């Protein structure tokens, strides 16, 4: 009994000591919501060393994938709001509500830094007969339900872009879902699907090698490709698409919303420095991402817009399980 | 060519790279042997601290860990009946019975030699046929993956133990367990009962450790008083005659490993199981019946899973597409080191290709002495008194399970599967088919549905494609031949009066 | 083939339980998506559950046909079950594992594992107390070093929170 008391007393002193010391005074835990080797994982592991240098403490990274990120958001949401548990995430939680996966998204978290966003391109096999998105869409209209689009399941990037395009101009294709972008690209190269929207980072090297043909970039500006003709923006053929843009996957770091302000400030500053690092910026560019490096209110505004645009697109094409209205997500 | 050669030998001549490769291989063996520590995990941790290094140094370390890790999984499979990694599941089926007979030394020796053999076949395939094999792997349509999965699931027939019904039941349980979680195609919950925990599915390493490790520990409690078998470690290296006898089988299984490894979406675990099945079908007179310590049961999976390493590098280096989970992480590492994995990498940085080939070769050479040393100490593990050994295995299983995703809930799964597996074993079931189902069930599910969706949900068109597409037609014929040969073989076996085995008590 | 050996005590109950398991799974699989399309998410679960139920039925039939468990005079089926299938060490060891798992988070990895190792080694019949304690401590130290330090697996800290870092 006395041993337990002693232990308790020691623990108490230690805790008191911890509270008084400046943040951070021990290792941080970074929870990555996707598995090792995925896009989110690579971005997280690439920014971490620079953030560690700025914070002066180690960030232990753990992958907790599952439930398209819901396992991780739940875990971090249940951890104490002391700034010692970081969430490294992608866009997925912003759709958890409408897809019926969880009843909260990023509004429960404070965006320490939204590092960057990806730009998508629409690609077809190298010897495909289509030379523009319009070619493809017209062909699909002639042969409804014959052409195949590669996707990654509802709420994934190809599915969302397909839905956006469909709301601009009606056409019908078969959407074949794969687990991830790479098996999807493999299927496209092998001729098992005809077209797919994909993050530009995953596709540019294959486009340069002449294995894939890029029809369009989902943005308002053309995408420059070193040594190759620019990829034209989707708004050139379909100006109405502009209302959804900019749109793409994004990556960032979050902590619980009710974390103390000074802790948030320390984290924000550290990750700002980390994201400014030249080596990290090159990596982001190589992977086809656009740097954002925003936090706080600016990031929140971006997140809100993204959620409202995407949720309503999904709702309008009937892919949402729960109406965005129920969660008070405004129509854009 | 001379330039290619100089990059090939780069890691052989640079002392630091040589050291890193050796250290990686050595560490890999132990990472592979400890259940719960995986190569994927080790490589992703390495990314964080090798990002300041030169890319060649990082690649040297990773190649060693990868090859060593795939091999190391066999160690705990043989000694403790806990496959250290999913690729070693098939190894446990005959390796553990050998250890129980006191032949752990021979089993490890043979495993090491055939692993090195498989490794070389994989590397040779990578070096000479990478472009052709990557083209072939692109041709595999979803329906072909379905055929592969069906082919694999037939293995249930040979893993059934005392009755076919029991084997089929266990396999179906596995398939069902593999379905738990959010459906990867529609994000619909399956058997999730409204729990967020279950949306992630059941981690199959937890199931593997539970069904093999914990269940085995519980069964062992029946033999608490029995003195452990003394291990004979005087002769470890298999004789030349034995090696010559198994060379053809090893080569065939290595080719299976290379092709399966090169397919994005199937890796060493599936390769090893299919190779085991192949061995079981084609071997007329195994050294002992399969499942009771047949040498063929070690040769097949161990040559295949190491050959799959070279196979997995093929789509990674030629297309920038991962061949399995580990190469997915390596691709991430290449990005962090400023390289751009993709079809252009071979054109822009051809030296990287030859460096990888040379480095894998080197790691594979290191594997031989490192795998063969220390067997004496390992054999001691099996000789440890049970009251000491069993609790230690349990703690290691628990930590290993927890480590997969830092989730204590997985440990409950592990115990639940352990107890269930114990009852299955008590009533004459085998646990092998359960794991087979967990691994192949999801592949079967998504491939079938993708193939069906591709035809616009038209069952007739779906069936038609199996005969009109060349690869599918070849696979269908091969599958039909396999099934037919099995039935006649089966009849012959039962005709000989397959006496019922006593339940595994 | 099953018919040739007598039943293991409890086998009949187990066969019945597995049939119920299979049928429940079939019902749950049906509830996923019914037969809404050829490629619905519930198709493969239904196939698996149907195969499970059918094979459980065969297994049940074989079990019913096989001879009854051999029960020596003066013993009962329950006693034979306890003797053959669930002897005392297994029940006690499993109970210890359950306690260990429940204690893992509140007490932390080190304390609970040490207690589990010492208690179970003793329960299973190791009588060299000092040796048992030393082996437990050494292997725990090794596990902790490998997992926590080298592989940054954050093991539950429990009451030692903040002491070790």
XYZ file of N, CA, C and O in Angstrom, chain B residues 31 34-38 41-42 45 146 162-166 168-170 172-173 175-177 179 183 186 188-191 193 214 217-219 221-222 224 385-392 394-396 398-400 402-403 406 408 411-412 414-415 419-420 422-424 426-429 441 444-445 448-449 452-453 457-459 490 494 498-503 505, chain C residues 1-2 4-5 8-12 14 18-19 21-22 24-26 28-29 32-33 37-49 51-53 55-56 58-59 62-63 81 83-87 89-90 93-94 97-98 100-102 104-105 109 113 116-117 120-126 128 131-132 135-136 139-140 143 146-147 150-156:
704
model
N 13.931 -9.028 -37.861
C 12.651 -8.328 -38.019
C 11.612 -9.293 -38.570
O 10.473 -9.353 -38.127
N 10.418 -11.922 -35.846
C 9.567 -11.500 -34.737
C 8.187 -11.175 -35.274
O 8.031 -10.273 -36.090
N 7.169 -11.923 -34.860
C 5.834 -11.647 -35.376
C 5.416 -10.235 -34.978
O 5.660 -9.821 -33.841
N 4.827 -9.506 -35.877
C 4.382 -8.153 -35.550
C 5.349 -7.101 -36.051
O 4.945 -5.999 -36.360
N 6.636 -7.443 -36.103
C 7.569 -6.509 -36.728
C 7.606 -6.868 -38.203
O 7.887 -8.010 -38.554
N 7.296 -5.915 -39.057
C 7.264 -6.264 -40.464
C 8.279 -5.440 -41.228
O 8.741 -4.394 -40.765
N 7.053 -1.973 -41.952
C 7.211 -1.068 -40.825
C 8.654 -0.589 -40.722
O 8.912 0.606 -40.574
N 9.600 -1.525 -40.828
C 11.007 -1.173 -40.700
C 11.406 -0.175 -41.782
O 12.063 0.821 -41.510
N 10.044 3.323 -41.178
C 10.769 4.041 -40.122
C 12.118 4.518 -40.648
O 12.569 5.624 -40.354
N -9.123 -12.940 -60.232
C -10.146 -13.816 -59.655
C -9.743 -15.278 -59.860
O -9.810 -16.090 -58.932
N -8.366 -34.001 -41.449
C -9.102 -35.265 -41.432
C -10.354 -35.279 -42.295
O -10.813 -36.336 -42.678
N -10.959 -34.125 -42.582
C -12.118 -34.194 -43.462
C -12.243 -32.953 -44.317
O -11.919 -31.844 -43.888
N -12.700 -33.157 -45.543
C -12.863 -32.066 -46.487
C -13.847 -31.032 -45.962
O -13.624 -29.833 -46.060
N -14.944 -31.496 -45.369
C -15.974 -30.564 -44.887
C -15.377 -29.593 -43.878
O -15.660 -28.388 -43.890
N -14.505 -30.124 -43.022
C -13.903 -29.266 -42.004
C -12.976 -28.231 -42.630
O -12.927 -27.086 -42.211
N -13.156 -27.036 -45.714
C -13.960 -26.049 -46.432
C -14.597 -25.082 -45.443
O -14.633 -23.863 -45.658
N -15.072 -25.626 -44.323
C -15.669 -24.761 -43.302
C -14.649 -23.733 -42.820
O -14.920 -22.529 -42.799
N -13.451 -24.200 -42.473
C -12.429 -23.289 -41.954
C -12.068 -22.232 -43.004
O -11.913 -21.054 -42.690
N -13.997 -21.063 -45.376
C -15.100 -20.107 -45.504
C -15.117 -19.135 -44.326
O -15.398 -17.944 -44.494
N -14.774 -19.636 -43.129
C -14.679 -18.737 -41.972
C -13.636 -17.654 -42.267
O -13.865 -16.468 -42.027
N -12.600 -16.540 -45.223
C -13.095 -15.604 -46.233
C -14.028 -14.589 -45.565
O -13.933 -13.379 -45.795
N -14.885 -15.086 -44.705
C -15.844 -14.218 -44.025
C -15.116 -13.190 -43.147
O -15.456 -12.005 -43.141
N -14.098 -13.659 -42.407
C -13.338 -12.738 -41.554
C -12.646 -11.675 -42.404
O -12.545 -10.516 -42.002
N -13.794 -10.337 -44.969
C -14.776 -9.390 -45.507
C -15.144 -8.305 -44.504
O -15.749 -7.304 -44.861
N -16.334 -2.054 -47.123
C -16.087 -2.623 -48.440
C -15.188 -1.671 -49.234
O -15.520 -0.497 -49.385
N -17.235 0.087 -52.264
C -18.392 0.971 -52.093
C -18.369 1.705 -50.760
O -19.252 2.505 -50.482
N -19.197 0.562 -48.100
C -20.341 0.077 -47.328
C -19.803 -0.775 -46.179
O -18.847 -1.520 -46.363
N -20.413 -0.683 -44.985
C -19.949 -1.506 -43.875
C -20.390 -2.948 -44.051
O -21.512 -3.208 -44.449
N -19.465 -3.893 -43.804
C -19.854 -5.298 -43.842
C -19.510 -5.931 -42.503
O -18.356 -5.881 -42.072
N -20.482 -6.515 -41.844
C -20.313 -7.116 -40.515
C -19.660 -6.136 -39.541
O -18.844 -6.531 -38.725
N -21.451 -3.968 -37.560
C -22.355 -3.802 -36.421
C -22.258 -2.407 -35.810
O -22.286 -2.242 -34.594
N -1.195 -18.356 -30.637
C -1.892 -18.522 -29.365
C -2.563 -19.886 -29.299
O -2.487 -20.571 -28.272
N 0.014 -22.381 -28.465
C 0.417 -22.303 -27.059
C -0.591 -23.053 -26.192
O -0.231 -23.840 -25.312
N -1.882 -22.848 -26.461
C -2.911 -23.515 -25.648
C -2.852 -25.029 -25.833
O -2.965 -25.780 -24.860
N -2.650 -25.477 -27.080
C -2.553 -26.929 -27.305
C -1.342 -27.492 -26.572
O -1.399 -28.560 -25.956
N -0.198 -26.705 -23.846
C -0.414 -26.839 -22.407
C -0.843 -28.261 -22.045
O -0.774 -28.658 -20.890
N -1.291 -29.025 -23.039
C -1.611 -30.423 -22.775
C -0.354 -31.235 -22.499
O -0.416 -32.308 -21.933
N 2.491 -30.220 -20.874
C 3.371 -29.454 -19.993
C 4.497 -30.289 -19.421
O 5.634 -29.849 -19.341
N 12.224 -25.199 -21.292
C 11.067 -25.829 -20.645
C 9.785 -25.062 -20.953
O 9.768 -23.833 -20.980
N 8.688 -25.772 -21.165
C 7.429 -25.156 -21.572
C 6.902 -24.107 -20.601
O 6.394 -23.079 -21.041
N 6.981 -24.355 -19.271
C 6.427 -23.334 -18.355
C 7.093 -21.966 -18.540
O 6.518 -20.949 -18.230
N 8.336 -21.957 -19.017
C 9.027 -20.685 -19.247
C 8.698 -20.165 -20.642
O 8.399 -18.987 -20.850
N 8.755 -21.067 -21.609
C 8.646 -20.673 -23.014
C 7.251 -20.155 -23.375
O 7.103 -19.110 -24.012
N 6.214 -20.883 -22.947
C 4.865 -20.534 -23.411
C 4.435 -19.129 -22.990
O 3.927 -18.378 -23.817
N 4.619 -18.737 -21.706
C 4.252 -17.351 -21.368
C 5.034 -16.321 -22.172
O 4.479 -15.303 -22.586
N 6.315 -16.602 -22.443
C 7.105 -15.652 -23.221
C 6.555 -15.515 -24.640
O 6.440 -14.409 -25.163
N 3.578 -15.908 -25.504
C 2.326 -15.177 -25.441
C 2.549 -13.669 -25.368
O 1.894 -12.893 -26.064
N 3.498 -13.255 -24.510
C 3.770 -11.815 -24.403
C 4.273 -11.269 -25.742
O 3.823 -10.222 -26.214
N 5.149 -12.028 -26.376
C 5.675 -11.592 -27.676
C 4.549 -11.491 -28.704
O 4.474 -10.524 -29.478
N 1.445 -10.883 -28.049
C 0.610 -9.727 -27.713
C 1.273 -8.432 -28.181
O 0.633 -7.582 -28.807
N 2.575 -8.298 -27.904
C 3.260 -7.069 -28.316
C 3.271 -6.964 -29.835
O 3.021 -5.904 -30.410
N 3.541 -8.097 -30.492
C 3.585 -8.099 -31.946
C 2.256 -7.689 -32.543
O 2.197 -6.909 -33.488
N -0.076 -5.904 -31.049
C -0.308 -4.499 -30.724
C 0.458 -3.597 -31.690
O -0.042 -2.563 -32.135
N 1.670 -4.037 -32.052
C 2.559 -3.186 -32.849
C 2.061 -2.939 -34.272
O 2.455 -1.969 -34.894
N -0.681 -0.166 -33.342
C -0.743 0.475 -32.027
C -2.137 0.456 -31.436
O -2.610 1.446 -30.898
N -4.719 -1.593 -28.900
C -4.900 -2.673 -27.924
C -6.059 -3.603 -28.295
O -6.062 -4.769 -27.903
N -5.295 -6.972 -29.701
C -4.871 -8.059 -28.819
C -6.077 -8.909 -28.418
O -5.987 -10.119 -28.295
N -7.242 -8.261 -28.252
C -8.443 -9.038 -27.936
C -8.786 -9.956 -29.103
O -9.179 -11.104 -28.914
N -6.689 -11.174 -31.155
C -5.704 -12.245 -31.139
C -6.119 -13.347 -30.166
O -6.134 -14.527 -30.505
N -6.522 -12.960 -28.959
C -6.911 -13.959 -27.970
C -8.178 -14.698 -28.425
O -8.270 -15.918 -28.321
N -8.385 -18.714 -28.939
C -9.288 -19.652 -28.263
C -10.123 -20.405 -29.301
O -10.284 -21.630 -29.240
N -10.633 -19.674 -30.299
C -11.415 -20.311 -31.353
C -10.553 -21.343 -32.085
O -10.978 -22.482 -32.328
N -8.029 -22.880 -30.934
C -7.787 -24.019 -30.043
C -8.925 -25.032 -30.152
O -8.702 -26.231 -30.310
N -10.166 -24.548 -30.104
C -11.299 -25.467 -30.211
C -11.324 -26.131 -31.580
O -11.601 -27.327 -31.689
N -11.029 -25.351 -32.626
C -10.976 -25.946 -33.962
C -9.983 -27.111 -33.972
O -10.277 -28.200 -34.435
N -8.894 -28.853 -31.458
C -9.351 -29.949 -30.605
C -10.340 -30.842 -31.350
O -10.407 -32.041 -31.123
N -11.144 -30.246 -32.209
C -12.165 -31.032 -32.889
C -11.748 -31.406 -34.308
O -12.591 -31.615 -35.178
N -10.437 -31.461 -34.528
C -9.941 -32.036 -35.765
C -9.933 -31.113 -36.968
O -9.825 -31.570 -38.097
N -10.064 -29.800 -36.744
C -9.955 -28.859 -37.862
C -8.505 -28.431 -38.004
O -7.731 -28.538 -37.057
N -9.641 -14.315 -49.604
C -11.046 -13.904 -49.672
C -11.212 -12.501 -50.240
O -11.951 -12.302 -51.215
N -10.444 -12.362 -53.896
C -11.494 -12.997 -54.670
C -12.696 -12.055 -54.790
O -13.260 -11.879 -55.861
N -13.058 -11.478 -53.656
C -14.228 -10.592 -53.603
C -14.073 -9.410 -54.562
O -14.890 -9.228 -55.464
N -13.657 -10.435 -58.374
C -14.911 -10.879 -58.966
C -15.813 -9.690 -59.269
O -16.361 -9.561 -60.360
N -15.928 -8.803 -58.276
C -16.866 -7.699 -58.465
C -16.370 -6.703 -59.503
O -17.161 -6.165 -60.294
N -17.090 -8.185 -62.790
C -18.522 -8.138 -63.062
C -18.952 -6.704 -63.398
O -19.693 -6.479 -64.359
N -18.447 -5.740 -62.627
C -18.796 -4.336 -62.886
C -18.312 -3.927 -64.283
O -19.017 -3.245 -65.020
N -22.383 -5.453 -65.129
C -23.228 -6.378 -64.381
C -23.992 -7.341 -65.289
O -25.145 -7.680 -65.050
N -23.319 -7.778 -66.364
C -23.958 -8.704 -67.284
C -23.287 -10.067 -67.115
O -22.169 -10.285 -67.585
N -23.930 -11.015 -66.425
C -23.269 -12.287 -66.117
C -22.825 -13.056 -67.360
O -21.806 -13.737 -67.322
N -7.312 -37.445 -55.793
C -8.069 -37.546 -54.552
C -8.687 -38.947 -54.444
O -8.638 -39.598 -53.416
N -8.043 -41.674 -51.648
C -9.093 -42.222 -50.782
C -9.248 -43.706 -51.057
O -9.582 -44.477 -50.165
N -7.472 -43.509 -47.111
C -6.905 -42.454 -46.274
C -7.383 -42.559 -44.831
O -8.427 -42.033 -44.473
N -6.671 -43.290 -44.021
C -7.073 -43.528 -42.638
C -7.205 -42.215 -41.874
O -6.396 -41.315 -42.033
N -8.245 -42.106 -41.075
C -8.469 -40.879 -40.324
C -7.364 -40.698 -39.300
O -6.975 -41.639 -38.616
N -6.873 -39.456 -39.266
C -5.848 -39.153 -38.279
C -6.494 -38.960 -36.916
O -7.644 -38.566 -36.816
N -5.748 -39.213 -35.881
C -6.267 -38.908 -34.549
C -6.357 -37.393 -34.423
O -5.594 -36.668 -35.062
N -7.316 -36.898 -33.661
C -7.391 -35.442 -33.492
C -6.113 -34.914 -32.851
O -5.437 -35.631 -32.113
N -4.394 -33.753 -30.437
C -4.401 -33.475 -29.000
C -2.980 -33.486 -28.487
O -2.213 -34.361 -28.822
N -15.335 -40.399 -43.454
C -14.050 -40.601 -42.796
C -14.134 -40.227 -41.314
O -13.513 -40.845 -40.469
N -14.958 -39.228 -41.056
C -15.120 -38.804 -39.674
C -15.662 -39.923 -38.782
O -15.378 -39.980 -37.594
N -15.066 -42.846 -38.375
C -14.251 -43.930 -37.859
C -13.754 -43.691 -36.440
O -13.326 -44.617 -35.778
N -13.787 -42.468 -35.957
C -13.280 -42.271 -34.597
C -14.407 -41.786 -33.691
O -15.340 -41.132 -34.157
N -15.023 -36.524 -29.845
C -14.340 -35.890 -28.725
C -15.435 -35.225 -27.887
O -16.382 -34.670 -28.464
N -15.363 -35.289 -26.562
C -16.436 -34.674 -25.769
C -16.670 -33.223 -26.192
O -15.722 -32.469 -26.361
N -17.902 -32.860 -26.358
C -18.219 -31.477 -26.726
C -18.280 -31.264 -28.218
O -18.667 -30.196 -28.676
N -17.909 -32.276 -29.011
C -17.839 -32.087 -30.456
C -19.213 -31.797 -31.057
O -19.356 -30.963 -31.949
N -20.226 -32.474 -30.507
C -21.571 -32.293 -31.033
C -22.052 -30.868 -30.793
O -22.599 -30.212 -31.687
N -20.161 -28.303 -30.359
C -19.348 -27.427 -31.192
C -19.895 -27.404 -32.621
O -20.037 -26.334 -33.225
N -21.280 -24.181 -34.608
C -20.735 -23.720 -35.883
C -21.838 -23.572 -36.926
O -21.804 -22.666 -37.753
N -22.837 -24.453 -36.852
C -23.962 -24.331 -37.783
C -24.716 -23.040 -37.503
O -25.059 -22.282 -38.418
N -23.462 -20.412 -36.111
C -22.533 -19.367 -36.545
C -22.700 -19.115 -38.052
O -22.879 -17.977 -38.503
N -22.687 -20.204 -38.819
C -22.809 -20.087 -40.267
C -24.127 -19.444 -40.671
O -24.170 -18.549 -41.519
N -26.121 -17.548 -38.837
C -26.160 -16.144 -38.425
C -25.388 -15.283 -39.421
O -25.843 -14.214 -39.836
N -24.218 -15.796 -39.806
C -23.404 -15.048 -40.775
C -24.169 -14.891 -42.085
O -24.131 -13.831 -42.711
N -24.885 -15.929 -42.486
C -25.643 -15.871 -43.734
C -26.711 -14.787 -43.641
O -26.905 -13.986 -44.553
N -26.687 -12.175 -41.616
C -26.029 -10.868 -41.586
C -25.538 -10.470 -42.981
O -25.596 -9.309 -43.350
N -25.044 -11.448 -43.744
C -24.550 -11.162 -45.090
C -25.702 -10.731 -45.993
O -25.568 -9.834 -46.817
N -26.513 -7.089 -45.741
C -25.611 -6.071 -46.297
C -26.241 -5.427 -47.527
O -26.344 -4.222 -47.630
N -26.643 -6.242 -48.484
C -27.186 -5.651 -49.697
C -28.228 -6.533 -50.363
O -28.702 -6.217 -51.442
N -27.619 -6.608 -56.799
C -26.986 -6.712 -58.114
C -25.948 -7.817 -58.072
O -25.610 -8.334 -57.016
N -25.442 -8.164 -59.259
C -24.443 -9.226 -59.350
C -23.142 -8.844 -58.673
O -22.346 -9.705 -58.331
N -22.908 -7.558 -58.552
C -21.625 -7.135 -57.995
C -21.816 -6.421 -56.660
O -20.988 -5.621 -56.263
N -22.921 -6.718 -55.966
C -23.192 -6.037 -54.695
C -22.179 -6.456 -53.639
O -21.606 -7.546 -53.721
N -21.955 -5.581 -52.648
C -20.957 -5.903 -51.630
C -21.299 -7.165 -50.840
O -20.420 -7.782 -50.261
N -22.561 -7.547 -50.812
C -22.944 -8.689 -49.985
C -22.799 -10.034 -50.673
O -23.013 -11.070 -50.039
N -22.435 -10.043 -51.959
C -22.437 -11.311 -52.695
C -21.434 -12.304 -52.114
O -21.790 -13.420 -51.737
N -20.167 -11.873 -52.033
C -19.138 -12.806 -51.561
C -19.373 -13.231 -50.102
O -19.248 -14.403 -49.789
N -19.751 -12.290 -49.203
C -20.073 -12.734 -47.844
C -21.193 -13.777 -47.823
O -21.131 -14.738 -47.051
N -22.197 -13.614 -48.713
C -23.268 -14.599 -48.718
C -22.766 -15.953 -49.196
O -23.114 -16.985 -48.633
N -21.922 -15.932 -50.239
C -21.356 -17.193 -50.726
C -20.574 -17.873 -49.611
O -20.766 -19.054 -49.316
N -19.696 -17.078 -48.958
C -18.863 -17.657 -47.897
C -19.734 -18.218 -46.782
O -19.501 -19.333 -46.299
N -20.752 -17.459 -46.379
C -21.591 -17.909 -45.271
C -22.403 -19.128 -45.673
O -22.628 -20.037 -44.855
N -21.445 -21.422 -47.863
C -20.501 -22.546 -47.840
C -20.248 -22.994 -46.406
O -20.213 -24.181 -46.094
N -20.120 -21.992 -45.514
C -19.919 -22.311 -44.093
C -21.060 -23.142 -43.552
O -20.863 -24.178 -42.896
N -22.287 -22.696 -43.814
C -23.453 -23.393 -43.271
C -23.532 -24.802 -43.837
O -23.773 -25.760 -43.095
N -21.121 -26.702 -45.091
C -20.091 -27.615 -44.603
C -20.292 -27.920 -43.125
O -19.987 -29.019 -42.664
N -20.849 -26.952 -42.374
C -21.139 -27.219 -40.966
C -22.201 -28.307 -40.864
O -22.179 -29.146 -39.949
N -22.662 -30.792 -43.027
C -21.996 -32.069 -43.295
C -21.235 -32.528 -42.058
O -21.304 -33.699 -41.650
N -20.547 -31.577 -41.467
C -19.741 -31.872 -40.280
C -20.644 -32.360 -39.133
O -20.343 -33.342 -38.439
N -21.771 -35.932 -39.967
C -20.692 -36.887 -39.690
C -20.530 -37.110 -38.196
O -20.272 -38.231 -37.749
N -20.656 -36.035 -37.438
C -20.476 -36.148 -35.995
C -21.578 -37.012 -35.396
O -21.334 -37.845 -34.513
N -15.030 -33.938 -20.733
C -14.802 -32.692 -21.460
C -13.705 -31.885 -20.767
O -12.743 -31.430 -21.384
N -11.492 -32.994 -18.817
C -10.223 -33.706 -18.834
C -9.537 -33.610 -20.198
O -8.358 -33.307 -20.293
N -10.333 -33.858 -21.243
C -9.713 -33.948 -22.577
C -9.580 -32.602 -23.278
O -8.626 -32.352 -23.993
N -10.613 -31.760 -23.126
C -10.624 -30.532 -23.931
C -10.173 -29.320 -23.120
O -9.407 -28.502 -23.598
N -10.659 -29.191 -21.921
C -10.323 -28.008 -21.129
C -9.720 -28.369 -19.795
O -10.339 -28.167 -18.745
N -8.507 -28.915 -19.759
C -7.881 -29.209 -18.461
C -7.553 -27.917 -17.713
O -7.492 -26.839 -18.317
N -4.871 -26.400 -16.435
C -3.847 -25.408 -16.838
C -4.327 -24.482 -17.951
O -4.016 -23.287 -17.942
N -5.106 -25.026 -18.886
C -5.547 -24.201 -19.998
C -6.527 -23.138 -19.521
O -6.427 -21.968 -19.891
N -4.516 -20.566 -17.512
C -3.646 -19.755 -18.360
C -4.475 -18.738 -19.152
O -4.136 -17.558 -19.217
N -5.605 -19.212 -19.697
C -6.458 -18.295 -20.460
C -6.978 -17.182 -19.551
O -7.030 -16.019 -19.948
N -4.368 -14.685 -19.146
C -4.207 -13.830 -20.334
C -5.268 -12.730 -20.319
O -4.984 -11.566 -20.617
N -6.502 -13.119 -19.970
C -7.572 -12.128 -19.974
C -7.262 -11.014 -18.967
O -7.373 -9.824 -19.275
N -4.362 -10.141 -17.910
C -3.216 -9.413 -18.464
C -3.689 -8.355 -19.458
O -3.293 -7.189 -19.401
N -4.591 -8.764 -20.349
C -5.050 -7.815 -21.356
C -5.834 -6.672 -20.747
O -5.728 -5.529 -21.193
N -6.629 -6.994 -19.724
C -7.403 -5.929 -19.086
C -6.482 -4.968 -18.350
O -6.749 -3.775 -18.260
N -3.381 -4.304 -19.158
C -2.335 -3.754 -20.027
C -2.378 -2.226 -20.117
O -1.362 -1.558 -19.940
N -3.571 -1.685 -20.341
C -3.626 -0.229 -20.504
C -3.532 0.536 -19.186
O -2.727 1.454 -19.079
N 2.488 -1.474 -20.039
C 3.037 -2.706 -20.595
C 4.002 -3.397 -19.640
O 3.911 -4.590 -19.388
N 3.015 -6.944 -17.960
C 3.682 -8.081 -18.591
C 4.539 -8.827 -17.574
O 4.580 -10.059 -17.555
N 2.294 -10.810 -15.414
C 1.750 -11.952 -16.155
C 2.794 -13.050 -16.314
O 2.521 -14.230 -16.068
N 4.003 -12.660 -16.714
C 5.050 -13.663 -16.938
C 5.338 -14.430 -15.647
O 5.329 -15.661 -15.626
N 2.214 -16.584 -14.628
C 1.884 -17.744 -15.457
C 2.999 -18.782 -15.431
O 2.736 -19.974 -15.445
N 4.244 -18.329 -15.356
C 5.328 -19.313 -15.265
C 5.168 -20.132 -13.987
O 5.346 -21.350 -13.979
N 4.793 -19.451 -12.922
C 4.605 -20.139 -11.647
C 3.415 -21.095 -11.747
O 3.489 -22.253 -11.336
N 2.322 -20.626 -12.329
C 1.125 -21.448 -12.464
C 1.398 -22.703 -13.286
O 0.895 -23.777 -13.002
N 2.207 -22.535 -14.322
C 2.471 -23.666 -15.201
C 3.497 -24.623 -14.603
O 3.843 -25.622 -15.225
N 4.032 -24.283 -13.443
C 4.835 -25.271 -12.755
C 6.324 -24.991 -12.664
O 7.085 -25.859 -12.294
N 6.751 -23.776 -13.027
C 8.155 -23.461 -12.844
C 8.368 -23.142 -11.358
O 7.727 -22.254 -10.813
N 11.511 -22.569 -9.938
C 12.733 -21.818 -9.625
C 12.395 -20.335 -9.685
O 12.468 -19.710 -10.737
N 15.026 -17.608 -10.866
C 15.284 -17.802 -12.285
C 14.122 -17.250 -13.119
O 14.306 -16.523 -14.099
N 12.901 -17.586 -12.686
C 11.707 -17.122 -13.383
C 11.678 -15.601 -13.456
O 11.430 -15.013 -14.516
N 14.492 -14.238 -15.807
C 14.160 -14.460 -17.227
C 13.077 -13.472 -17.674
O 13.170 -12.853 -18.737
N 12.057 -13.292 -16.841
C 10.971 -12.369 -17.192
C 11.527 -10.970 -17.409
O 11.212 -10.311 -18.409
N 13.801 -10.732 -20.637
C 13.116 -10.780 -21.925
C 12.248 -9.538 -22.112
O 12.120 -9.025 -23.229
N 11.666 -9.037 -21.012
C 10.879 -7.807 -21.133
C 11.756 -6.644 -21.568
O 11.373 -5.838 -22.417
N 12.352 -7.003 -25.248
C 11.163 -6.654 -26.030
C 10.965 -5.143 -26.034
O 10.707 -4.524 -27.066
N 13.537 -3.397 -28.309
C 13.310 -3.599 -29.742
C 12.066 -2.838 -30.210
O 12.103 -2.080 -31.176
N 10.970 -3.027 -29.504
C 9.725 -2.450 -29.988
C 9.641 -0.951 -29.750
O 9.356 -0.177 -30.643
N 13.643 0.874 -30.842
C 14.066 0.786 -32.240
C 12.904 0.990 -33.200
O 13.062 1.569 -34.258
N 11.734 0.526 -32.841
C 10.639 0.577 -33.808
C 9.569 1.595 -33.461
O 8.496 1.596 -34.037
N 9.844 2.449 -32.535
C 8.917 3.491 -32.064
C 7.470 3.018 -31.969
O 6.556 3.714 -32.365
N 7.283 1.794 -31.465
C 5.926 1.361 -31.137
C 5.642 1.923 -29.753
O 6.383 1.662 -28.817
N 4.612 2.752 -29.639
C 4.333 3.378 -28.352
C 3.559 2.388 -27.493
O 2.342 2.273 -27.600
N 4.267 1.631 -26.658
C 3.607 0.645 -25.800
C 2.854 1.367 -24.687
O 3.269 2.451 -24.260
N 1.742 0.781 -24.214
C 0.982 1.463 -23.158
C 1.873 1.754 -21.952
O 2.605 0.881 -21.487
